[in-house]
């Protein structure tokens, strides 16, 4: 999809893809909600919805094209499973906390999951939302952090370090868990129940995971795959699409 469209952001999609697939195939019940805060991982979200039969093959082919529902960031309307447009970072935790609180106030069942990037924890709006969630003891809220340690202008350590992220955020009176974001069993453990307050799961991931040419590389944040990188990638997964 990304190669055909000639666009970047593939690296951050691949680091978040395993978590999104696990959530949507094993964790999310009909009464639950998912918010993708790191909107630049829209492609992985669309493919995840496709894998659940909610988006067609033909529509995936329109990704990032003229007049498509499947824009480079999730749209605010047009795809029923997507409730919020998330382009600018720093809003997803606020939206998810609002959903979680509304369920409590209306005495409605359901859990809210929110997937964020690591870089957006440098933003005040994200930390303010966490203060709100912790103050209201939103035990029906789980925030996953795609901690691939790379953002648009460098490593998260070099841009505005929040390391170690887990211990920094633990001070907000939330449940902190950590997991390998590419190990399904480890994520299942971290996402197990037993919450009495908001839960943050720091997922240790690799930007560009699964595509050796871009794994752990900052340029995978913006640059599209070259033809050679694309051919190498599809050969590495059995020649699909070659």
GROMACS .gro file of C-alpha atoms in nm, residues 3 21 27 33 39-40 51 54 79 99 117 125 159 165 172 184 191 218 237:
model
   19
    3UNK     CA    1   0.493   0.165  -0.190
   21UNK     CA    2  -0.384  -0.699   1.528
   27UNK     CA    3  -0.911  -0.829   2.302
   33UNK     CA    4  -1.363   0.102   2.181
   39UNK     CA    5  -0.264   0.873   1.336
   40UNK     CA    6   0.036   0.828   1.107
   51UNK     CA    7  -0.846  -0.849   0.835
   54UNK     CA    8  -1.457  -0.427   0.770
   79UNK     CA    9  -1.518   0.450   0.812
   99UNK     CA   10  -1.495   0.777   2.617
  117UNK     CA   11   0.339   0.694   1.987
  125UNK     CA   12  -0.187   1.771   2.623
  159UNK     CA   13   1.477   1.524   2.083
  165UNK     CA   14   0.943   0.612   3.004
  172UNK     CA   15   0.099   0.964   3.769
  184UNK     CA   16   0.202  -1.181   2.124
  191UNK     CA   17  -0.297  -0.675   2.879
  218UNK     CA   18   1.478   0.726   1.145
  237UNK     CA   19   0.801  -1.254   0.324
   0.00000   0.00000   0.00000
